[in-house]
Tab-separated table of C-alpha atoms in Angstrom:
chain	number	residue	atom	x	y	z
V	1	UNK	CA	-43.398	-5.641	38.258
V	2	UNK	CA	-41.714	-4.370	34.970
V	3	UNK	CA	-40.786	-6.437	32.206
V	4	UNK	CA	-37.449	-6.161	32.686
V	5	UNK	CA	-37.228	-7.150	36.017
V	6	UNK	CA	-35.463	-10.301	36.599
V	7	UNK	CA	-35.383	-12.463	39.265
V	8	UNK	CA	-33.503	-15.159	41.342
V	9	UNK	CA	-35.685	-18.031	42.061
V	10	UNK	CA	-34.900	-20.806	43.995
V	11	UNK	CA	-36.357	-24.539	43.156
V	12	UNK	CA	-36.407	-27.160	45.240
V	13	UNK	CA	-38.009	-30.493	45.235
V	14	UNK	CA	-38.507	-34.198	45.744
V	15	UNK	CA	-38.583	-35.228	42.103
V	16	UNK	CA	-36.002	-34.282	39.730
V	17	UNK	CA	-38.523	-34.233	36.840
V	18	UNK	CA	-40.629	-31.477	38.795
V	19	UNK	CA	-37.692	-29.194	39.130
V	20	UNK	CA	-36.932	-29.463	35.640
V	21	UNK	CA	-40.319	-28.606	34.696
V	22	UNK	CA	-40.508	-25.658	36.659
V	23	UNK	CA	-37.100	-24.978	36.203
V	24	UNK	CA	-38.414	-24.108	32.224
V	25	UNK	CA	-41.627	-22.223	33.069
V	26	UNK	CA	-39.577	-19.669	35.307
V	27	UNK	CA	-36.917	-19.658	32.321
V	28	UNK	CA	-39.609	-18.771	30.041
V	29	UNK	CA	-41.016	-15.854	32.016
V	30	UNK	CA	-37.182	-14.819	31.547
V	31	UNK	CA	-36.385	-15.694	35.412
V	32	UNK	CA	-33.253	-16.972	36.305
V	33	UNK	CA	-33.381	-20.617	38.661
V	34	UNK	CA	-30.039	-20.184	40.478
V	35	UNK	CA	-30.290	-23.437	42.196
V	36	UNK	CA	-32.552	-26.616	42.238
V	37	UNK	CA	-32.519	-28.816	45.258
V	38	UNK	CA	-34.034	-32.287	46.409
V	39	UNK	CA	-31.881	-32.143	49.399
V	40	UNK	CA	-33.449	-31.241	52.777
V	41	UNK	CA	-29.555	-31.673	54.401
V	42	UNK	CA	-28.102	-28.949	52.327
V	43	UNK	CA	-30.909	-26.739	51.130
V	44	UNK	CA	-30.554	-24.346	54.623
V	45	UNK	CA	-26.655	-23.615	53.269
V	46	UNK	CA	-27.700	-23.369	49.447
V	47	UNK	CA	-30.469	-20.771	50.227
V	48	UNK	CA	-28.008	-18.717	53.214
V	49	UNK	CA	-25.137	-18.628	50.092
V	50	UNK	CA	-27.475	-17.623	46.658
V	51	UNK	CA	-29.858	-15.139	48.426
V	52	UNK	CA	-32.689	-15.903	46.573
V	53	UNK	CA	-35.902	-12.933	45.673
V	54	UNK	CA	-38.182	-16.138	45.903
V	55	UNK	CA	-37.832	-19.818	46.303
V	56	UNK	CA	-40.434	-22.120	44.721
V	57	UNK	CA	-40.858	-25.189	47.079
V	58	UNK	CA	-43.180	-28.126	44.985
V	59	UNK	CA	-45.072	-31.201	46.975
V	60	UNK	CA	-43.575	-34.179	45.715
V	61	UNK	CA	-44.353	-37.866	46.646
V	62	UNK	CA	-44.040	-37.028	50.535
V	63	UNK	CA	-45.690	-34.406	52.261
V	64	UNK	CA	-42.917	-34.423	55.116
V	65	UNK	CA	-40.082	-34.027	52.415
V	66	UNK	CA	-41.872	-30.676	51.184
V	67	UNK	CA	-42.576	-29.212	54.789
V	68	UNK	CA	-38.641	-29.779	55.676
V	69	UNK	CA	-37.670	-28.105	52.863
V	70	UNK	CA	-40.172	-25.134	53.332
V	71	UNK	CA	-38.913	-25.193	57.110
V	72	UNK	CA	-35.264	-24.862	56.637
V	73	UNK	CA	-35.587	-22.435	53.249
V	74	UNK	CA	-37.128	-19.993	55.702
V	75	UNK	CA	-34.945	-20.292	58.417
V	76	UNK	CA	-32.376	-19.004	55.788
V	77	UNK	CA	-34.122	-17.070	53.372
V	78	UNK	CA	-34.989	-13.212	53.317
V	79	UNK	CA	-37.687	-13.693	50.544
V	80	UNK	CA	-41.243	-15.188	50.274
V	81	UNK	CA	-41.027	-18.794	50.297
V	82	UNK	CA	-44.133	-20.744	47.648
V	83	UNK	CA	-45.488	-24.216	47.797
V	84	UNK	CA	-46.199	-25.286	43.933
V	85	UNK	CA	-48.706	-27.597	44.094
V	86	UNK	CA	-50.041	-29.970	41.361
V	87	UNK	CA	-53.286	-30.552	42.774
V	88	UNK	CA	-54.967	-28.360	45.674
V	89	UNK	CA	-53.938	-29.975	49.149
V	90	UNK	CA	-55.967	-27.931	52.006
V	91	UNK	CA	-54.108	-30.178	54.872
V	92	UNK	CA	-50.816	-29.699	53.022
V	93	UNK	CA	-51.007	-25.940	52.648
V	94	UNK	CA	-52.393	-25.613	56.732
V	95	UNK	CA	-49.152	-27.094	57.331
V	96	UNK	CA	-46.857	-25.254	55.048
V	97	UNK	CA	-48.425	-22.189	56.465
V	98	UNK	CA	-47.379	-23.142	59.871
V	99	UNK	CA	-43.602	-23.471	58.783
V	100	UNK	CA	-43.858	-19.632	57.129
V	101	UNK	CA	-44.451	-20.512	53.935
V	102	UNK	CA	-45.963	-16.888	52.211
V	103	UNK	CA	-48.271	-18.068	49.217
V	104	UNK	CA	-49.155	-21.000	47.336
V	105	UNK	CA	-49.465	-21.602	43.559
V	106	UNK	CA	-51.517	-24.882	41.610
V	107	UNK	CA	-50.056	-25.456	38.655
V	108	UNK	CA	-51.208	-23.040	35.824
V	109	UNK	CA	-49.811	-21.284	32.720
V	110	UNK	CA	-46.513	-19.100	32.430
V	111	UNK	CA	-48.744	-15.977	32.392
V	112	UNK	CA	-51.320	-17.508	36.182
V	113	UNK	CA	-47.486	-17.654	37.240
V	114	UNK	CA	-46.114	-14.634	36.779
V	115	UNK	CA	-49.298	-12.742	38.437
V	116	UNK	CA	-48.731	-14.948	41.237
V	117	UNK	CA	-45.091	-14.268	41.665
V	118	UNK	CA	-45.913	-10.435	41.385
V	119	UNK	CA	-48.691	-10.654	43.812
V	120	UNK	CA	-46.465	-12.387	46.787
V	121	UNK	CA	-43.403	-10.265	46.013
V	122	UNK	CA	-45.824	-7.145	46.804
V	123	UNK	CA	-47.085	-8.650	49.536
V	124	UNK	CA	-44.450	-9.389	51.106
V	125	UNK	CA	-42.446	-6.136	50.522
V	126	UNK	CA	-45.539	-4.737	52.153
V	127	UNK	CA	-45.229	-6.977	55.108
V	128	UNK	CA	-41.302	-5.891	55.273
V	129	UNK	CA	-42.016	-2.566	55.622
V	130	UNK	CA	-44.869	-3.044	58.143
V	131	UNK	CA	-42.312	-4.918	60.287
V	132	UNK	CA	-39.934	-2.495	59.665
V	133	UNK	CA	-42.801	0.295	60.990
V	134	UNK	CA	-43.445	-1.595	64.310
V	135	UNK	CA	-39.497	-1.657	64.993
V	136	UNK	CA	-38.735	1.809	64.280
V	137	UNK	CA	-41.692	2.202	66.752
V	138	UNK	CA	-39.954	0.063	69.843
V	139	UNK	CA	-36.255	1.586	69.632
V	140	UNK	CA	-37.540	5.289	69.696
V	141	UNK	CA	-39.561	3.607	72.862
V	142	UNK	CA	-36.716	1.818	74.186
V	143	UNK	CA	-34.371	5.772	73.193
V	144	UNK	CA	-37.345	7.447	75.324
V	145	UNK	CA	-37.047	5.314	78.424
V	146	UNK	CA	-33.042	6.024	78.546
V	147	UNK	CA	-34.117	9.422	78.595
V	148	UNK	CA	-36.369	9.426	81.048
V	149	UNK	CA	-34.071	7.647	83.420
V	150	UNK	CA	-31.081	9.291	82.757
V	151	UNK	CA	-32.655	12.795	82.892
V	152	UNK	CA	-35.483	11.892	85.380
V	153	UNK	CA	-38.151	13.577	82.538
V	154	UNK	CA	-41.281	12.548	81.876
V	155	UNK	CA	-42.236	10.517	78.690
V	156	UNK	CA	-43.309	13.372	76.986
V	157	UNK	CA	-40.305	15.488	77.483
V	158	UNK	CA	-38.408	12.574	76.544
V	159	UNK	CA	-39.993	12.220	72.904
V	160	UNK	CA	-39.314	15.977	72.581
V	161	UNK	CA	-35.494	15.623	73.516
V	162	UNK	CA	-35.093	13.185	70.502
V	163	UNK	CA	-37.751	15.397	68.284
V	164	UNK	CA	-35.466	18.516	69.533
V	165	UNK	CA	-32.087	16.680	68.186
V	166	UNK	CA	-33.399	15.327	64.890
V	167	UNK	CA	-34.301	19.288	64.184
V	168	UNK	CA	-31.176	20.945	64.778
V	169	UNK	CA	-29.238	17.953	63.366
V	170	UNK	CA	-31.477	17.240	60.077
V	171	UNK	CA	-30.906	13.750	61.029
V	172	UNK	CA	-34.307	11.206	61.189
V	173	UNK	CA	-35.897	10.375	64.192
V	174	UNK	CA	-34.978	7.207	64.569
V	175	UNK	CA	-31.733	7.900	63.113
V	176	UNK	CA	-31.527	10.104	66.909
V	177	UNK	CA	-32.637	7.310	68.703
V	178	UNK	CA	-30.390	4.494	67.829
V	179	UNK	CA	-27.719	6.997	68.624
V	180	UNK	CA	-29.048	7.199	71.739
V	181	UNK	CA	-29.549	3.174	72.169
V	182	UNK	CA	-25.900	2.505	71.136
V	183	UNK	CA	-24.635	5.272	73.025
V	184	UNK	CA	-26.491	3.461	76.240
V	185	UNK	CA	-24.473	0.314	76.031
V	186	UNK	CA	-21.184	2.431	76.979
V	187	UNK	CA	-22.502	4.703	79.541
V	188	UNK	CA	-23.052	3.232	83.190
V	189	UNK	CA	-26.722	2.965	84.478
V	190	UNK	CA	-27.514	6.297	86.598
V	191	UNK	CA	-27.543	3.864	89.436
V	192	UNK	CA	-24.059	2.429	89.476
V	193	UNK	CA	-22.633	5.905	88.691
V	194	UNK	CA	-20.196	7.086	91.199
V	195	UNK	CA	-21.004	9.681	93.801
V	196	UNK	CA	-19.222	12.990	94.026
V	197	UNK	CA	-17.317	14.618	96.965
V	198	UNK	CA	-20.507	16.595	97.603
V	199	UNK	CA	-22.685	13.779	97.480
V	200	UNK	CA	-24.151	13.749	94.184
V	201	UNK	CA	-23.663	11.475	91.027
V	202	UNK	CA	-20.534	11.872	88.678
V	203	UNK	CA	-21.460	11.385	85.421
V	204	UNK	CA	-17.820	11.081	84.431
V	205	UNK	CA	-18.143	13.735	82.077
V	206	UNK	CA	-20.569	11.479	80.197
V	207	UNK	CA	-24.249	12.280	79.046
V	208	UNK	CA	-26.844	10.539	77.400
């Protein structure tokens, strides 16, 4: 991560004093803390409206307190969620991890910090993108099947049809087959379509 790279961190808390004292080490790596919390109630709604890159969760006096607030940053958040810990707490981190919470930090110097926050920011763009992959993956599935139903093709053909239209378009490949997904929710399924006078199906000048 450069220098100049600033982000939007998230603090929340049971203990006031411990998100002032973070509050000042992320200050002093030249971070910005957009909001610190102790509030389990209204942290969902604080994290859904500031759109934190990373929220900093610390264990305070109660274990339970820490794992609500992990739970219901996560539920909101689209950014790695940390437990800062005083002290290493194996139970309390087997836990956290349970409630998606991406990495955990002991306390340590500005400089252990940073590292850390660079390390789970990778990471977890990494993981991003390897969801991303395995989605990409099921719509040009979910594009073939359409295919192969609507022009009774094998699964083969049917990857070539798409392959066929992102050439002569320039368009992606998946770019082809959400076309083809959102195209399928207005088109009837070849079995409901209508027969013709001679017996076969009217497409309603319609095509997949």
């Amino acid at each position: 991560m450069s220098d100049d790279h600033h982000l939007r961190v998230l603090v929340a808390n049971e203990r006031e004093e411990r998100i002032a004292l973070v509050t000042t080490l992320v200050a002093g790596l030249g971070h910005a803390v957009i909001a610190g919390s102790t509030d389990v109630a209204g942290i969902g709604h604080l994290t859904a409206r500031e759109h934190p890159d990373v929220a900093l969760v610390g264990l305070g006096s109660s274990s339970a307190h820490a794992l609500e607030l992990i739970e219901q940053i996560v539920a909101e958040a689209d950014c790695p969620v940390i437990a800062v810990l005083e002290t290493r707490d194996r139970d309390f981190v087997n836990e956290a991890a349970k409630r998606g919470v991406f990495a955990y930090i002991v306390d340590s110097t500005p400089e252990e910090l940073q590292s850390a926050l660079d390390i789970t920011l990778r990471r977890f763009s990494d993981y991003h993108n390897l969801q991303g992959a395995f989605g990409r993956r099921a719509q040009t599935e979910r594009a073939k099947g359409i295919l192969m139903e609507r022009h009774k093709v094998d699964e083969h053909e049917a990857f070539e049809m798409l392959r066929a239209q992102s050439r002569r378009t320039g368009r992606k490949l998946i770019d082809i087959a959400m076309s083809v997904l959102e195209g399928h929710l207005l088109l009837p399924s070849a079995s409901n379509r209508r027969p013709s006078r001679d017996g076969r199906a009217a497409s309603d000048g319609s095509s997949a």
